[in-house]
Amino acid sequence: MMKIIKLFTSTFMFLVLMNVAKAQTTTADLLKEWERAKTYTSEYLNAMPETGYALKPTPEMRSFAEQMLHLAADNYVFAAAAAGEKSPEGKDQLEKTTEKTKAAVTKDVLASYDYMIATIKKMTPAQLNEKVKLFGRFDMSREQALGKGFEHQTHHRGQTTVYLRLAKTTPPQEKLF
């Protein structure tokens, strides 16, 4: 009986330690991916000429500046939701700003990535696995909530490729790694 208890205890501890080790790797991987995304988005912001920041492919679409500010606003929203905090920027508040120059938009967008990265750095591996209710509706882990934020920023940055092409500008080379 004692051997069975020792085997069970050892197996249980091994599984717990494996889960913790996986989460620690995930934290480092999340940081690496968000830092890469920040660099890639910065290249998009730099590629667009100042005059292109007001460009709208059609009248009902967001301008390039608004598209990037929407991306930034939701970086704050997703990071804050994953951390269980209130966003330092109101929902879509950045999009409504009147300051849509290249310098102002670049500053705001990169600051949103800094907030996301700082939020991830504060999280322990155990916290990444904790469950949250994203937007009061969706049950998922904090890590999954951050993943949804990553998906969102990728989607909107990808949309701006068309804006760059319409401005007769070459989009940055894809950054997968």
CSV table of C-alpha atoms in Angstrom, one decimal:
chain,number,residue,atom,x,y,z
A,1,MET,CA,0.0,0.0,0.0
A,2,MET,CA,2.8,2.4,0.9
A,3,LYS,CA,4.4,1.8,-2.6
A,4,ILE,CA,1.1,2.7,-4.3
A,5,ILE,CA,0.8,5.9,-2.2
A,6,LYS,CA,4.5,6.9,-3.1
A,7,LEU,CA,3.9,6.1,-6.7
A,8,PHE,CA,0.7,8.2,-6.8
A,9,THR,CA,2.3,11.1,-4.9
A,10,SER,CA,5.4,11.0,-7.2
A,11,THR,CA,3.2,10.9,-10.3
A,12,PHE,CA,1.0,13.7,-9.1
A,13,MET,CA,4.1,15.9,-8.2
A,14,PHE,CA,5.6,15.1,-11.6
A,15,LEU,CA,2.4,16.3,-13.4
A,16,VAL,CA,2.2,19.4,-11.3
A,17,LEU,CA,5.8,20.3,-12.0
A,18,MET,CA,5.4,19.6,-15.8
A,19,ASN,CA,2.4,22.0,-15.8
A,20,VAL,CA,4.4,24.7,-14.1
A,21,ALA,CA,7.3,24.2,-16.4
A,22,LYS,CA,5.0,24.5,-19.4
A,23,ALA,CA,3.4,27.7,-18.1
A,24,GLN,CA,6.9,29.3,-17.5
A,25,THR,CA,7.8,28.6,-21.1
A,26,THR,CA,4.5,30.0,-22.2
A,27,THR,CA,5.1,33.3,-20.4
A,28,ALA,CA,8.5,33.7,-22.2
A,29,ASP,CA,6.9,32.7,-25.5
A,30,LEU,CA,4.1,35.2,-25.0
A,31,LEU,CA,6.5,38.0,-24.3
A,32,LYS,CA,8.6,37.1,-27.4
A,33,GLU,CA,5.5,37.0,-29.6
A,34,TRP,CA,4.2,40.4,-28.4
A,35,GLU,CA,7.6,42.0,-28.7
A,36,ARG,CA,7.8,40.7,-32.3
A,37,ALA,CA,4.3,42.0,-33.0
A,38,LYS,CA,5.3,45.4,-31.6
A,39,THR,CA,8.3,45.6,-33.9
A,40,TYR,CA,6.2,44.4,-36.9
A,41,THR,CA,3.5,47.0,-36.2
A,42,SER,CA,6.1,49.7,-35.8
A,43,GLU,CA,7.4,48.9,-39.3
A,44,TYR,CA,3.8,49.3,-40.7
A,45,LEU,CA,3.5,52.7,-38.9
A,46,ASN,CA,6.8,53.8,-40.3
A,47,ALA,CA,6.1,52.6,-43.8
A,48,MET,CA,2.9,54.7,-44.2
A,49,PRO,CA,3.7,58.3,-45.3
A,50,GLU,CA,2.2,61.1,-43.1
A,51,THR,CA,-0.4,61.8,-45.8
A,52,GLY,CA,-1.5,58.2,-45.8
A,53,TYR,CA,-2.7,58.3,-42.2
A,54,ALA,CA,-6.0,59.9,-43.3
A,55,LEU,CA,-6.4,57.4,-46.1
A,56,LYS,CA,-9.7,55.5,-46.2
A,57,PRO,CA,-10.1,52.7,-48.9
A,58,THR,CA,-13.9,53.5,-48.9
A,59,PRO,CA,-15.8,56.3,-47.1
A,60,GLU,CA,-17.4,53.9,-44.5
A,61,MET,CA,-14.1,52.3,-43.5
A,62,ARG,CA,-11.7,53.5,-40.9
A,63,SER,CA,-8.7,55.6,-41.9
A,64,PHE,CA,-5.2,54.1,-41.5
A,65,ALA,CA,-4.8,56.1,-38.3
A,66,GLU,CA,-8.2,54.9,-37.0
A,67,GLN,CA,-7.4,51.3,-37.9
A,68,MET,CA,-4.1,51.5,-35.9
A,69,LEU,CA,-5.8,53.3,-33.0
A,70,HIS,CA,-8.5,50.6,-32.9
A,71,LEU,CA,-5.8,48.0,-32.7
A,72,ALA,CA,-4.1,50.0,-29.9
A,73,ALA,CA,-7.3,50.5,-28.0
A,74,ASP,CA,-8.1,46.8,-27.9
A,75,ASN,CA,-4.5,45.9,-26.9
A,76,TYR,CA,-5.3,47.8,-23.7
A,77,VAL,CA,-8.7,46.2,-23.4
A,78,PHE,CA,-7.5,42.6,-23.9
A,79,ALA,CA,-4.5,43.1,-21.6
A,80,ALA,CA,-6.6,44.7,-18.8
A,81,ALA,CA,-9.3,42.0,-19.2
A,82,ALA,CA,-6.7,39.2,-18.9
A,83,ALA,CA,-5.1,40.9,-15.9
A,84,GLY,CA,-8.5,41.5,-14.2
A,85,GLU,CA,-7.9,45.3,-14.3
A,86,LYS,CA,-9.6,48.3,-15.7
A,87,SER,CA,-8.1,49.5,-18.9
A,88,PRO,CA,-6.1,52.7,-18.6
A,89,GLU,CA,-7.7,53.7,-22.0
A,90,GLY,CA,-11.4,53.7,-22.4
A,91,LYS,CA,-13.0,51.4,-25.0
A,92,ASP,CA,-12.4,53.0,-28.4
A,93,GLN,CA,-11.2,56.2,-26.8
A,94,LEU,CA,-8.0,56.2,-28.8
A,95,GLU,CA,-10.0,56.0,-32.1
A,96,LYS,CA,-11.9,59.1,-31.2
A,97,THR,CA,-8.8,61.2,-30.6
A,98,THR,CA,-8.4,64.2,-32.9
A,99,GLU,CA,-4.6,63.8,-32.9
A,100,LYS,CA,-4.1,61.4,-35.9
A,101,THR,CA,-0.7,62.5,-37.1
A,102,LYS,CA,1.9,59.9,-37.8
A,103,ALA,CA,3.9,60.8,-34.7
A,104,ALA,CA,0.9,60.8,-32.3
A,105,VAL,CA,-0.6,57.5,-33.7
A,106,THR,CA,2.8,55.8,-33.6
A,107,LYS,CA,3.3,56.9,-30.0
A,108,ASP,CA,-0.2,55.7,-28.9
A,109,VAL,CA,0.1,52.4,-30.7
A,110,LEU,CA,3.5,51.5,-29.4
A,111,ALA,CA,2.4,52.5,-25.9
A,112,SER,CA,-0.4,50.0,-26.2
A,113,TYR,CA,2.1,47.2,-26.9
A,114,ASP,CA,4.2,48.4,-24.0
A,115,TYR,CA,1.2,48.0,-21.7
A,116,MET,CA,0.5,44.5,-23.0
A,117,ILE,CA,4.1,43.5,-22.6
A,118,ALA,CA,4.2,44.9,-19.0
A,119,THR,CA,1.0,43.2,-18.2
A,120,ILE,CA,2.3,39.8,-19.3
A,121,LYS,CA,5.6,40.4,-17.4
A,122,LYS,CA,3.6,40.8,-14.2
A,123,MET,CA,1.8,37.5,-14.5
A,124,THR,CA,3.0,34.4,-12.9
A,125,PRO,CA,2.8,31.1,-14.7
A,126,ALA,CA,0.0,30.0,-12.4
A,127,GLN,CA,-1.9,33.2,-13.2
A,128,LEU,CA,-1.8,32.5,-16.9
A,129,ASN,CA,-3.7,29.3,-16.3
A,130,GLU,CA,-6.4,31.0,-14.1
A,131,LYS,CA,-9.8,31.4,-15.6
A,132,VAL,CA,-11.4,34.7,-16.4
A,133,LYS,CA,-14.6,35.8,-18.0
A,134,LEU,CA,-13.5,37.9,-21.0
A,135,PHE,CA,-15.8,40.8,-21.6
A,136,GLY,CA,-18.2,39.3,-19.0
A,137,ARG,CA,-19.2,36.6,-21.4
A,138,PHE,CA,-16.5,34.2,-22.4
A,139,ASP,CA,-14.9,31.7,-20.0
A,140,MET,CA,-11.2,31.1,-20.8
A,141,SER,CA,-7.7,31.2,-19.2
A,142,ARG,CA,-5.8,34.5,-19.0
A,143,GLU,CA,-3.4,33.0,-21.6
A,144,GLN,CA,-6.3,32.4,-24.0
A,145,ALA,CA,-7.5,36.0,-23.4
A,146,LEU,CA,-4.1,37.3,-24.3
A,147,GLY,CA,-4.2,35.0,-27.4
A,148,LYS,CA,-7.4,36.6,-28.5
A,149,GLY,CA,-5.8,40.0,-28.2
A,150,PHE,CA,-2.9,38.8,-30.3
A,151,GLU,CA,-5.3,37.5,-32.9
A,152,HIS,CA,-7.1,40.9,-32.9
A,153,GLN,CA,-4.0,43.0,-33.4
A,154,THR,CA,-2.8,40.6,-36.2
A,155,HIS,CA,-6.1,40.9,-38.0
A,156,HIS,CA,-6.2,44.7,-38.0
A,157,ARG,CA,-2.5,45.1,-38.8
A,158,GLY,CA,-3.1,42.8,-41.8
A,159,GLN,CA,-6.0,44.9,-43.0
A,160,THR,CA,-3.6,47.9,-43.2
A,161,THR,CA,-1.6,46.1,-45.8
A,162,VAL,CA,-4.3,47.2,-48.3
A,163,TYR,CA,-3.9,50.8,-47.1
A,164,LEU,CA,-0.2,50.8,-47.7
A,165,ARG,CA,-0.7,49.4,-51.2
A,166,LEU,CA,-3.3,52.1,-51.9
A,167,ALA,CA,-0.7,54.7,-50.7
A,168,LYS,CA,1.7,53.1,-53.2
A,169,THR,CA,3.9,51.9,-50.4
A,170,THR,CA,5.4,48.5,-50.0
A,171,PRO,CA,4.3,46.7,-46.8
A,172,PRO,CA,7.0,45.5,-44.5
A,173,GLN,CA,8.4,42.0,-45.0
A,174,GLU,CA,6.4,39.4,-43.0
A,175,LYS,CA,7.9,38.7,-39.5
A,176,LEU,CA,7.1,35.1,-38.5
A,177,PHE,CA,10.1,34.8,-36.2
